[in-house]
Short mmCIF file of N, CA and C in Angstrom, two decimals:
data_model
loop_
_atom_site.label_atom_id
_atom_site.label_comp_id
_atom_site.label_asym_id
_atom_site.label_seq_id
_atom_site.Cartn_x
_atom_site.Cartn_y
_atom_site.Cartn_z
N UNK A 26 88.34 31.31 120.19
CA UNK A 26 88.48 31.18 118.76
C UNK A 26 87.57 32.17 118.03
N UNK A 27 86.37 32.42 118.55
CA UNK A 27 85.46 33.35 117.88
C UNK A 27 86.00 34.77 117.89
N UNK A 28 86.75 35.11 118.91
CA UNK A 28 87.30 36.46 118.99
C UNK A 28 88.31 36.72 117.89
N UNK A 29 88.93 35.68 117.36
CA UNK A 29 89.94 35.84 116.31
C UNK A 29 89.30 36.03 114.94
N UNK A 30 87.99 35.92 114.81
CA UNK A 30 87.33 36.02 113.51
C UNK A 30 86.77 37.40 113.23
N UNK A 31 86.95 38.33 114.12
CA UNK A 31 86.43 39.67 113.90
C UNK A 31 87.05 40.29 112.66
N UNK A 32 86.25 40.97 111.89
CA UNK A 32 86.68 41.75 110.74
C UNK A 32 87.35 40.92 109.65
N UNK A 33 87.01 39.64 109.55
CA UNK A 33 87.59 38.82 108.49
C UNK A 33 87.03 39.23 107.13
N UNK A 34 85.77 39.60 107.06
CA UNK A 34 85.17 40.06 105.82
C UNK A 34 85.33 41.57 105.80
N UNK A 35 86.16 42.05 104.86
CA UNK A 35 86.51 43.46 104.88
C UNK A 35 85.97 44.24 103.69
N UNK A 36 85.61 43.57 102.62
CA UNK A 36 85.12 44.29 101.45
C UNK A 36 83.75 43.77 101.05
N UNK A 37 83.06 44.57 100.27
CA UNK A 37 81.73 44.18 99.80
C UNK A 37 81.80 42.95 98.91
N UNK A 38 82.85 42.83 98.12
CA UNK A 38 83.00 41.68 97.22
C UNK A 38 83.17 40.39 98.03
N UNK A 39 83.92 40.45 99.13
CA UNK A 39 84.07 39.27 99.99
C UNK A 39 82.72 38.89 100.59
N UNK A 40 81.94 39.87 101.03
CA UNK A 40 80.63 39.60 101.60
C UNK A 40 79.72 38.96 100.56
N UNK A 41 79.75 39.48 99.33
CA UNK A 41 78.93 38.91 98.25
C UNK A 41 79.34 37.47 97.98
N UNK A 42 80.66 37.21 97.95
CA UNK A 42 81.14 35.85 97.70
C UNK A 42 80.65 34.89 98.79
N UNK A 43 80.79 35.28 100.04
CA UNK A 43 80.37 34.41 101.14
C UNK A 43 78.86 34.19 101.09
N UNK A 44 78.12 35.27 100.86
CA UNK A 44 76.66 35.16 100.77
C UNK A 44 76.26 34.20 99.65
N UNK A 45 76.92 34.33 98.51
CA UNK A 45 76.58 33.47 97.38
C UNK A 45 76.94 32.01 97.66
N UNK A 46 78.08 31.77 98.29
CA UNK A 46 78.49 30.40 98.61
C UNK A 46 77.48 29.75 99.56
N UNK A 47 77.08 30.48 100.58
CA UNK A 47 76.10 29.94 101.54
C UNK A 47 74.76 29.73 100.84
N UNK A 48 74.35 30.70 100.03
CA UNK A 48 73.08 30.60 99.33
C UNK A 48 73.07 29.39 98.38
N UNK A 49 74.19 29.19 97.64
CA UNK A 49 74.28 28.04 96.75
C UNK A 49 74.18 26.72 97.52
N UNK A 50 74.86 26.66 98.66
CA UNK A 50 74.82 25.44 99.46
C UNK A 50 73.40 25.17 99.97
N UNK A 51 72.73 26.20 100.46
CA UNK A 51 71.37 26.03 100.98
C UNK A 51 70.41 25.67 99.84
N UNK A 52 70.56 26.32 98.69
CA UNK A 52 69.68 26.03 97.55
C UNK A 52 69.88 24.59 97.08
N UNK A 53 71.13 24.16 97.01
CA UNK A 53 71.40 22.78 96.59
C UNK A 53 70.83 21.79 97.60
N UNK A 54 71.01 22.08 98.88
CA UNK A 54 70.46 21.21 99.91
C UNK A 54 68.93 21.14 99.80
N UNK A 55 68.30 22.29 99.60
CA UNK A 55 66.84 22.34 99.48
C UNK A 55 66.38 21.56 98.26
N UNK A 56 67.07 21.74 97.12
CA UNK A 56 66.69 21.03 95.90
C UNK A 56 66.86 19.52 96.08
N UNK A 57 67.96 19.12 96.74
CA UNK A 57 68.21 17.68 96.97
C UNK A 57 67.14 17.10 97.88
N UNK A 58 66.84 17.79 98.95
CA UNK A 58 65.83 17.29 99.89
C UNK A 58 64.45 17.28 99.25
N UNK A 59 64.15 18.30 98.44
CA UNK A 59 62.85 18.33 97.76
C UNK A 59 62.74 17.18 96.77
N UNK A 60 63.81 16.91 96.03
CA UNK A 60 63.80 15.80 95.08
C UNK A 60 63.68 14.47 95.82
N UNK A 61 64.38 14.34 96.96
CA UNK A 61 64.29 13.11 97.74
C UNK A 61 62.87 12.93 98.28
N UNK A 62 62.26 14.01 98.72
CA UNK A 62 60.88 13.93 99.22
C UNK A 62 59.94 13.56 98.08
N UNK A 63 60.16 14.12 96.91
CA UNK A 63 59.32 13.79 95.75
C UNK A 63 59.49 12.32 95.39
N UNK A 64 60.72 11.84 95.47
CA UNK A 64 60.97 10.42 95.17
C UNK A 64 60.28 9.52 96.19
N UNK A 65 60.36 9.91 97.46
CA UNK A 65 59.69 9.11 98.49
C UNK A 65 58.18 9.09 98.26
N UNK A 66 57.65 10.23 97.89
CA UNK A 66 56.21 10.29 97.64
C UNK A 66 55.84 9.48 96.41
N UNK A 67 56.71 9.50 95.39
CA UNK A 67 56.42 8.72 94.19
C UNK A 67 56.48 7.23 94.50
N UNK A 68 57.39 6.84 95.39
CA UNK A 68 57.50 5.44 95.76
C UNK A 68 56.33 4.99 96.64
N UNK A 69 55.78 5.93 97.35
CA UNK A 69 54.67 5.61 98.24
C UNK A 69 53.40 5.41 97.41
N UNK A 70 52.84 4.23 97.45
CA UNK A 70 51.66 3.91 96.65
C UNK A 70 50.45 4.66 97.15
N UNK A 71 50.41 4.95 98.44
CA UNK A 71 49.24 5.58 99.02
C UNK A 71 49.22 7.10 98.84
N UNK A 72 50.30 7.68 98.24
CA UNK A 72 50.33 9.13 98.12
C UNK A 72 49.34 9.59 97.05
N UNK A 73 48.87 10.77 97.25
CA UNK A 73 47.90 11.34 96.33
C UNK A 73 48.64 12.05 95.20
N UNK A 74 48.12 12.01 93.99
CA UNK A 74 48.76 12.72 92.88
C UNK A 74 48.84 14.23 93.13
N UNK A 75 47.91 14.78 93.87
CA UNK A 75 47.93 16.22 94.13
C UNK A 75 49.14 16.60 94.97
N UNK A 76 49.49 15.77 95.95
CA UNK A 76 50.65 16.09 96.78
C UNK A 76 51.94 15.96 95.98
N UNK A 77 51.98 15.03 95.06
CA UNK A 77 53.16 14.88 94.19
C UNK A 77 53.31 16.12 93.32
N UNK A 78 52.21 16.57 92.79
CA UNK A 78 52.25 17.77 91.96
C UNK A 78 52.69 18.99 92.79
N UNK A 79 52.21 19.06 94.03
CA UNK A 79 52.57 20.17 94.89
C UNK A 79 54.07 20.16 95.17
N UNK A 80 54.63 18.96 95.39
CA UNK A 80 56.07 18.84 95.64
C UNK A 80 56.86 19.25 94.42
N UNK A 81 56.42 18.80 93.25
CA UNK A 81 57.13 19.17 92.02
C UNK A 81 57.04 20.68 91.79
N UNK A 82 55.88 21.24 92.07
CA UNK A 82 55.73 22.69 91.91
C UNK A 82 56.64 23.44 92.87
N UNK A 83 56.78 22.93 94.10
CA UNK A 83 57.68 23.56 95.06
C UNK A 83 59.14 23.47 94.57
N UNK A 84 59.49 22.33 93.99
CA UNK A 84 60.85 22.15 93.47
C UNK A 84 61.11 23.11 92.31
N UNK A 85 60.14 23.23 91.41
CA UNK A 85 60.28 24.16 90.29
C UNK A 85 60.36 25.60 90.79
N UNK A 86 59.54 25.93 91.76
CA UNK A 86 59.57 27.27 92.33
C UNK A 86 60.92 27.56 92.98
N UNK A 87 61.48 26.54 93.63
CA UNK A 87 62.80 26.71 94.26
C UNK A 87 63.87 26.93 93.20
N UNK A 88 63.77 26.22 92.08
CA UNK A 88 64.74 26.41 91.00
C UNK A 88 64.61 27.80 90.39
N UNK A 89 63.38 28.26 90.18
CA UNK A 89 63.18 29.61 89.64
C UNK A 89 63.73 30.66 90.61
N UNK A 90 63.47 30.47 91.89
CA UNK A 90 63.98 31.41 92.89
C UNK A 90 65.50 31.42 92.90
N UNK A 91 66.10 30.25 92.75
CA UNK A 91 67.57 30.16 92.72
C UNK A 91 68.12 30.90 91.51
N UNK A 92 67.47 30.75 90.34
CA UNK A 92 67.93 31.44 89.14
C UNK A 92 67.78 32.95 89.30
N UNK A 93 66.67 33.39 89.88
CA UNK A 93 66.47 34.81 90.10
C UNK A 93 67.52 35.36 91.06
N UNK A 94 67.82 34.59 92.08
CA UNK A 94 68.82 35.02 93.06
C UNK A 94 70.20 35.09 92.41
N UNK A 95 70.53 34.14 91.55
CA UNK A 95 71.81 34.17 90.85
C UNK A 95 71.92 35.41 89.97
N UNK A 96 70.83 35.74 89.27
CA UNK A 96 70.83 36.92 88.42
C UNK A 96 71.01 38.19 89.26
N UNK A 97 70.33 38.24 90.39
CA UNK A 97 70.47 39.37 91.29
C UNK A 97 71.90 39.49 91.80
N UNK A 98 72.50 38.37 92.12
CA UNK A 98 73.88 38.37 92.60
C UNK A 98 74.84 38.81 91.52
N UNK A 99 74.60 38.38 90.28
CA UNK A 99 75.44 38.83 89.17
C UNK A 99 75.36 40.35 89.03
N UNK A 100 74.16 40.88 89.13
CA UNK A 100 73.99 42.33 89.05
C UNK A 100 74.71 43.03 90.19
N UNK A 101 74.60 42.48 91.40
CA UNK A 101 75.27 43.08 92.55
C UNK A 101 76.79 43.05 92.39
N UNK A 102 77.29 41.94 91.87
CA UNK A 102 78.74 41.83 91.64
C UNK A 102 79.19 42.85 90.60
N UNK A 103 78.41 43.00 89.53
CA UNK A 103 78.75 43.97 88.50
C UNK A 103 78.72 45.40 89.07
N UNK A 104 77.71 45.70 89.88
CA UNK A 104 77.63 47.01 90.51
C UNK A 104 78.82 47.25 91.43
N UNK A 105 79.21 46.22 92.18
CA UNK A 105 80.36 46.35 93.08
C UNK A 105 81.64 46.57 92.27
N UNK A 106 81.77 45.87 91.15
CA UNK A 106 82.95 46.04 90.30
C UNK A 106 83.00 47.45 89.73
N UNK A 107 81.86 47.95 89.26
CA UNK A 107 81.80 49.31 88.72
C UNK A 107 82.11 50.35 89.80
N UNK A 108 81.58 50.12 91.01
CA UNK A 108 81.86 51.04 92.11
C UNK A 108 83.35 51.03 92.44
N UNK A 109 83.96 49.86 92.42
CA UNK A 109 85.39 49.75 92.69
C UNK A 109 86.19 50.49 91.62
N UNK A 110 85.81 50.33 90.35
CA UNK A 110 86.50 51.03 89.27
C UNK A 110 86.35 52.54 89.41
N UNK A 111 85.14 53.00 89.77
CA UNK A 111 84.92 54.44 89.97
C UNK A 111 85.79 54.96 91.11
N UNK A 112 85.90 54.16 92.18
CA UNK A 112 86.73 54.56 93.32
C UNK A 112 88.20 54.66 92.91
N UNK A 113 88.66 53.70 92.11
CA UNK A 113 90.04 53.74 91.65
C UNK A 113 90.29 54.96 90.76
N UNK A 114 89.33 55.26 89.88
CA UNK A 114 89.47 56.43 89.02
C UNK A 114 89.51 57.71 89.85
N UNK A 115 88.67 57.78 90.88
CA UNK A 115 88.67 58.95 91.75
C UNK A 115 90.02 59.09 92.47
N UNK A 116 90.57 57.96 92.92
CA UNK A 116 91.87 58.00 93.59
C UNK A 116 92.97 58.45 92.62
N UNK A 117 92.90 57.95 91.37
CA UNK A 117 93.89 58.37 90.38
C UNK A 117 93.76 59.86 90.07
N UNK A 118 92.52 60.34 89.99
CA UNK A 118 92.31 61.77 89.73
C UNK A 118 92.84 62.61 90.88
N UNK A 119 92.62 62.16 92.12
CA UNK A 119 93.13 62.89 93.28
C UNK A 119 94.66 62.89 93.28
N UNK A 120 95.25 61.77 92.95
CA UNK A 120 96.71 61.68 92.91
C UNK A 120 97.26 62.58 91.81
N UNK A 121 96.59 62.60 90.66
CA UNK A 121 97.01 63.46 89.55
C UNK A 121 96.92 64.93 89.95
N UNK A 122 95.83 65.29 90.63
CA UNK A 122 95.68 66.67 91.08
C UNK A 122 96.79 67.04 92.07
N UNK A 123 97.12 66.12 92.96
CA UNK A 123 98.19 66.37 93.93
C UNK A 123 99.53 66.52 93.22
N UNK A 124 99.80 65.67 92.22
CA UNK A 124 101.04 65.77 91.48
C UNK A 124 101.10 67.08 90.69
N UNK A 125 99.96 67.48 90.10
CA UNK A 125 99.92 68.74 89.38
C UNK A 125 100.19 69.91 90.31
N UNK A 126 99.60 69.86 91.50
CA UNK A 126 99.83 70.92 92.48
C UNK A 126 101.29 70.97 92.88
N UNK A 127 101.88 69.80 93.11
CA UNK A 127 103.30 69.75 93.49
C UNK A 127 104.17 70.27 92.36
N UNK A 128 103.87 69.88 91.14
CA UNK A 128 104.65 70.33 89.99
C UNK A 128 104.52 71.85 89.82
N UNK A 129 103.30 72.33 89.97
CA UNK A 129 103.05 73.77 89.83
C UNK A 129 103.78 74.55 90.92
N UNK A 130 103.77 74.03 92.13
CA UNK A 130 104.42 74.72 93.24
C UNK A 130 105.94 74.74 93.05
N UNK A 131 106.49 73.69 92.44
CA UNK A 131 107.94 73.61 92.25
C UNK A 131 108.38 74.43 91.04
N UNK A 132 107.64 74.35 89.95
CA UNK A 132 108.07 75.00 88.71
C UNK A 132 107.59 76.44 88.59
N UNK A 133 106.40 76.72 89.08
CA UNK A 133 105.85 78.07 88.98
C UNK A 133 106.04 78.78 90.31
N UNK A 134 106.66 79.89 90.25
CA UNK A 134 106.80 80.70 91.46
C UNK A 134 105.95 81.95 91.24
N UNK A 135 104.64 81.70 91.16
CA UNK A 135 103.73 82.79 90.86
C UNK A 135 102.67 82.91 91.94
N UNK A 136 101.89 83.95 91.84
CA UNK A 136 100.81 84.16 92.80
C UNK A 136 99.75 83.08 92.63
N UNK A 137 99.51 82.64 91.40
CA UNK A 137 98.53 81.57 91.15
C UNK A 137 98.92 80.27 91.82
N UNK A 138 100.21 79.94 91.78
CA UNK A 138 100.68 78.72 92.44
C UNK A 138 100.52 78.85 93.95
N UNK A 139 100.82 80.03 94.46
CA UNK A 139 100.68 80.24 95.91
C UNK A 139 99.21 80.14 96.32
N UNK A 140 98.32 80.69 95.53
CA UNK A 140 96.88 80.60 95.85
C UNK A 140 96.42 79.15 95.84
N UNK A 141 96.91 78.37 94.87
CA UNK A 141 96.53 76.96 94.80
C UNK A 141 96.98 76.21 96.05
N UNK A 142 98.16 76.54 96.55
CA UNK A 142 98.65 75.87 97.76
C UNK A 142 97.87 76.33 98.98
N UNK A 143 97.56 77.62 99.04
CA UNK A 143 96.83 78.16 100.19
C UNK A 143 95.43 77.55 100.29
N UNK A 144 94.82 77.21 99.16
CA UNK A 144 93.48 76.63 99.18
C UNK A 144 93.46 75.21 99.71
N UNK A 145 94.61 74.56 99.83
CA UNK A 145 94.64 73.19 100.32
C UNK A 145 94.54 73.18 101.85
N UNK A 146 94.20 72.01 102.37
CA UNK A 146 94.04 71.89 103.82
C UNK A 146 95.41 71.82 104.50
N UNK A 147 95.40 71.97 105.81
CA UNK A 147 96.65 71.94 106.59
C UNK A 147 97.32 70.58 106.47
N UNK A 148 96.53 69.51 106.56
CA UNK A 148 97.13 68.17 106.47
C UNK A 148 97.77 67.96 105.10
N UNK A 149 97.14 68.48 104.04
CA UNK A 149 97.73 68.35 102.71
C UNK A 149 99.00 69.18 102.59
N UNK A 150 99.01 70.36 103.23
CA UNK A 150 100.22 71.19 103.21
C UNK A 150 101.37 70.51 103.94
N UNK A 151 101.06 69.89 105.08
CA UNK A 151 102.10 69.18 105.84
C UNK A 151 102.64 68.03 105.01
N UNK A 152 101.74 67.31 104.38
CA UNK A 152 102.16 66.20 103.50
C UNK A 152 103.03 66.74 102.36
N UNK A 153 102.63 67.87 101.80
CA UNK A 153 103.38 68.50 100.72
C UNK A 153 104.77 68.89 101.20
N UNK A 154 104.88 69.45 102.41
CA UNK A 154 106.18 69.83 102.95
C UNK A 154 107.03 68.61 103.28
N UNK A 155 106.39 67.53 103.72
CA UNK A 155 107.14 66.31 104.02
C UNK A 155 107.78 65.74 102.75
N UNK A 156 107.17 66.00 101.63
CA UNK A 156 107.68 65.47 100.36
C UNK A 156 108.60 66.45 99.65
N UNK A 157 108.91 67.58 100.28
CA UNK A 157 109.70 68.63 99.63
C UNK A 157 111.09 68.13 99.25
N UNK A 158 111.72 67.38 100.14
CA UNK A 158 113.08 66.90 99.84
C UNK A 158 113.07 65.96 98.64
N UNK A 159 112.10 65.08 98.58
CA UNK A 159 112.01 64.16 97.44
C UNK A 159 111.77 64.92 96.14
N UNK A 160 110.91 65.94 96.20
CA UNK A 160 110.65 66.75 95.00
C UNK A 160 111.91 67.51 94.58
N UNK A 161 112.65 68.04 95.58
CA UNK A 161 113.87 68.77 95.27
C UNK A 161 114.88 67.84 94.60
N UNK A 162 115.05 66.63 95.17
CA UNK A 162 115.98 65.67 94.58
C UNK A 162 115.57 65.31 93.15
N UNK A 163 114.29 65.16 92.94
CA UNK A 163 113.77 64.85 91.62
C UNK A 163 114.09 65.99 90.64
N UNK A 164 113.84 67.23 91.06
CA UNK A 164 114.13 68.39 90.21
C UNK A 164 115.64 68.52 89.97
N UNK A 165 116.43 68.23 90.99
CA UNK A 165 117.89 68.30 90.85
C UNK A 165 118.38 67.26 89.85
N UNK A 166 117.88 66.04 89.97
CA UNK A 166 118.28 64.98 89.04
C UNK A 166 117.86 65.33 87.61
N UNK A 167 116.67 65.90 87.46
CA UNK A 167 116.20 66.29 86.13
C UNK A 167 117.10 67.37 85.54
N UNK A 168 117.48 68.38 86.34
CA UNK A 168 118.35 69.44 85.82
C UNK A 168 119.75 68.91 85.52
N UNK A 169 120.23 67.98 86.35
CA UNK A 169 121.54 67.37 86.11
C UNK A 169 121.52 66.55 84.83
N UNK A 170 120.45 65.78 84.63
CA UNK A 170 120.32 65.01 83.39
C UNK A 170 120.25 65.93 82.17
N UNK A 171 119.52 67.03 82.31
CA UNK A 171 119.41 68.00 81.21
C UNK A 171 120.78 68.60 80.90
N UNK A 172 121.52 68.95 81.94
CA UNK A 172 122.86 69.52 81.74
C UNK A 172 123.78 68.50 81.09
N UNK A 173 123.72 67.25 81.55
CA UNK A 173 124.56 66.20 80.96
C UNK A 173 124.21 65.96 79.50
N UNK A 174 122.92 65.98 79.17
CA UNK A 174 122.52 65.79 77.78
C UNK A 174 123.00 66.95 76.92
N UNK A 175 122.89 68.16 77.44
CA UNK A 175 123.27 69.35 76.68
C UNK A 175 124.79 69.39 76.47
N UNK A 176 125.54 68.95 77.44
CA UNK A 176 127.00 69.04 77.37
C UNK A 176 127.66 67.68 77.13
N UNK A 177 126.93 66.77 76.55
CA UNK A 177 127.45 65.41 76.36
C UNK A 177 128.65 65.40 75.42
N UNK A 178 128.59 66.20 74.34
CA UNK A 178 129.66 66.14 73.34
C UNK A 178 130.61 67.33 73.41
N UNK A 179 130.12 68.46 73.88
CA UNK A 179 130.99 69.63 73.90
C UNK A 179 130.76 70.49 75.12
N UNK A 180 131.41 70.17 76.19
CA UNK A 180 131.27 70.95 77.42
C UNK A 180 132.17 72.19 77.32
N UNK A 181 131.93 73.13 78.19
CA UNK A 181 132.76 74.33 78.22
C UNK A 181 134.18 73.95 78.65
N UNK A 182 135.14 74.61 78.01
CA UNK A 182 136.55 74.38 78.36
C UNK A 182 136.99 75.46 79.34
N UNK A 183 137.63 75.04 80.38
CA UNK A 183 138.12 75.98 81.38
C UNK A 183 139.64 75.93 81.40
N UNK A 184 140.23 77.10 81.43
CA UNK A 184 141.68 77.20 81.54
C UNK A 184 142.03 77.30 83.02
N UNK A 185 142.56 76.24 83.55
CA UNK A 185 142.88 76.22 84.97
C UNK A 185 144.34 76.55 85.25
N UNK A 186 145.11 76.82 84.17
CA UNK A 186 146.52 77.10 84.36
C UNK A 186 146.76 78.55 84.81
N UNK A 187 145.84 79.46 84.49
CA UNK A 187 146.05 80.86 84.87
C UNK A 187 145.07 81.24 85.97
N UNK A 188 145.48 82.24 86.73
CA UNK A 188 144.60 82.74 87.78
C UNK A 188 144.04 84.07 87.33
N UNK A 189 142.70 84.16 87.32
CA UNK A 189 142.03 85.37 86.89
C UNK A 189 141.13 85.87 88.00
N UNK A 190 140.90 87.15 87.99
CA UNK A 190 139.92 87.70 88.92
C UNK A 190 138.54 87.32 88.40
N UNK A 191 137.50 87.43 89.21
CA UNK A 191 136.16 87.06 88.72
C UNK A 191 135.73 87.84 87.48
N UNK A 192 136.06 89.11 87.40
CA UNK A 192 135.68 89.90 86.23
C UNK A 192 136.46 89.44 85.00
N UNK A 193 137.75 89.19 85.18
CA UNK A 193 138.57 88.71 84.06
C UNK A 193 138.06 87.34 83.58
N UNK A 194 137.67 86.50 84.52
CA UNK A 194 137.16 85.17 84.17
C UNK A 194 135.87 85.29 83.35
N UNK A 195 135.00 86.18 83.76
CA UNK A 195 133.73 86.36 83.05
C UNK A 195 133.97 86.92 81.65
N UNK A 196 134.88 87.89 81.54
CA UNK A 196 135.19 88.48 80.22
C UNK A 196 135.80 87.43 79.30
N UNK A 197 136.65 86.57 79.84
CA UNK A 197 137.26 85.51 79.03
C UNK A 197 136.20 84.51 78.54
N UNK A 198 135.25 84.19 79.41
CA UNK A 198 134.17 83.27 79.02
C UNK A 198 133.31 83.89 77.92
N UNK A 199 133.04 85.20 78.02
CA UNK A 199 132.28 85.88 76.99
C UNK A 199 133.06 85.94 75.67
N UNK A 200 134.39 86.12 75.75
CA UNK A 200 135.22 86.12 74.54
C UNK A 200 135.17 84.76 73.85
N UNK A 201 135.25 83.68 74.65
CA UNK A 201 135.22 82.34 74.08
C UNK A 201 133.90 82.04 73.37
N UNK A 202 132.84 82.64 73.87
CA UNK A 202 131.52 82.43 73.25
C UNK A 202 131.27 83.41 72.12
N UNK A 203 132.19 84.35 71.91
CA UNK A 203 132.04 85.32 70.83
C UNK A 203 131.10 86.45 71.16
N UNK A 204 130.83 86.66 72.43
CA UNK A 204 129.90 87.69 72.84
C UNK A 204 130.64 88.99 73.23
N UNK A 205 131.92 88.92 73.37
CA UNK A 205 132.69 90.10 73.77
C UNK A 205 133.93 90.16 72.90
N UNK A 206 134.19 91.32 72.32
CA UNK A 206 135.34 91.42 71.41
C UNK A 206 136.44 92.23 72.01
#
């Protein structure tokens, strides 16, 4: 059964939670036992007032220590939360940089884009190539959507009843657009 418990605590926040739960239980147990001991001493007629005071002082010291520990734990939790947020921001920045690089490589066919890709590591280049088909499909869908939006109300009319040579077809298209007289 112990072998199945390996690596159950995986994050710092989980460790802090477990530590705090155990600490709270031990502190409560200590406070309860200290109070019970103080009560027993108070009930004991033969006890000395100095020992009663010592027990009460120990109980107060335990409460102060518990409050200090809680404050320390709050600070640690806040630090862990801030570290987690910084890590997420760094991951988002890395993802944004990767998307910018991919966009630049797809849209810009320049020496600057090539230099940016060359500066990346081999594993990043392989990852970039693995995603090439998805990027191409995305660019294709975007161009198709753009074409559909542009030609939504008035697409080019084609005369399919006559057969023209490629040059005749091009001249006819230019005539229809008013570019050739």
